[in-house]
Amino acid sequence: MHDQIITIERHIVEQERRYPQATGVFSNLLYDIALAAKIIAYETTRAGLVEILGLAGRINVQGEQQMKLDLFANETMIRMNSYTGRLAVMASEEEEDIIPVPEEYGIGKYVLVFDPLDGSSNVDVNVSIGTIFGVYRRKSKQGPGTLEDCLQMGRDLVAAGYIIYGSSTMMVYSTGQGVHGFTLDPGVGEFLLSHPDIRMPERSKYYSVNQGYEQYWSEGVRRFTWWLQGMDREDPRKPLSGRYSGSLVADFHRNLLEGGIYYYPAEATKPEGKLRLVYEAIPLAFIVEQAGGYASDGQRNILDIQPKSLHQRIPLFIGNLELVKKAEEFISEYDGQ
Ligand code: AHG
Ligand code: MN
Ligand code: MN
């Protein structure tokens, strides 16, 4: 007997079959994203050659400004999704305003929000980077999509996922029926199911935080970190190992598979935290919950927060349920919230 090989296309169709009223538009939207991901993956693996060869194999004309990978990823996501008739509007971390969809190609009923390139400080040093996305149904009734369509609560997501460009390229997504991971076979050019039904392990191994900023943390966050390190005298535990790459997607992905917590807390110099609610926190909160984990801003479930503006920042604690709940406890006890 041979094991079945399941491509992402086939998996998406099979998931959609569970909804007899589905039209296939949603499946096609997920393929569009997978295709954009392949193009970004291709450029990502040759990012070091851009100076020499230019983007997509173009010879670099002297003096020509080369496009940065985050702008290239942004343009690719927009280009691959603008003209499909499936979307009403988009929003990107790299664009100040909502991205309208050209009306002549038809306005669809879905909304796409994304961080085209996460971990951009790692591009030049060859460390894993990613793309994060979320899909909503539009709320507005007709015409071009609106800002309100892009400012929905995580509870209303119909799908979310991320792509990690690492030692291999993976796409991990959920439509609310578990979390599934696919690895890109670069020879064949297909994402193949490699991690069906991902669940966070019960036991955690890692904590991920930028400890360089410890002096700016609150008392609660500091004490929570000591607890993770096994230094809490009243509640000693085996210390977790520290891992922090500076790419949220990479740190999140590791903790999803191995167990652990990522946090980017509020800091004295960044009272709102650093990460973006719409493009980073909400989509990953959806994924983590589907895998049995939890995401919080330190007090509330991220999925219950109504975004007020496109580029709003939020403190984020995301990973194993037990650890994120513990962070909330420390914050409520020591930070008077
Ligand atoms: P982006 O590259 O999309 O701007 O996101 C960077 C984010 C996140 O990926 C990462 O975990 C965090 O910023 C790193 O910030 P610090 O360098 O302050 O730790
Ligand atoms: Mn990011
Ligand atoms: Mn980004």
Short mmCIF file of C-alpha atoms and ligand atoms in Angstrom, two decimals, residues 93 115 117-119 132 248 275 280, ligand 2:
data_model
loop_
_atom_site.label_atom_id
_atom_site.label_comp_id
_atom_site.label_asym_id
_atom_site.label_seq_id
_atom_site.Cartn_x
_atom_site.Cartn_y
_atom_site.Cartn_z
CA GLU A 93 0.66 45.94 6.76
CA ASP A 115 1.37 40.89 6.58
CA LEU A 117 6.62 39.73 4.82
CA ASP A 118 7.02 39.09 8.50
CA GLY A 119 10.48 39.22 10.04
CA ILE A 132 0.48 35.95 7.53
CA LEU A 248 7.03 36.07 14.69
CA LEU A 275 2.72 43.73 16.79
CA GLU A 280 -0.41 39.47 12.95
MN MN B 2 5.18 41.20 10.88
#
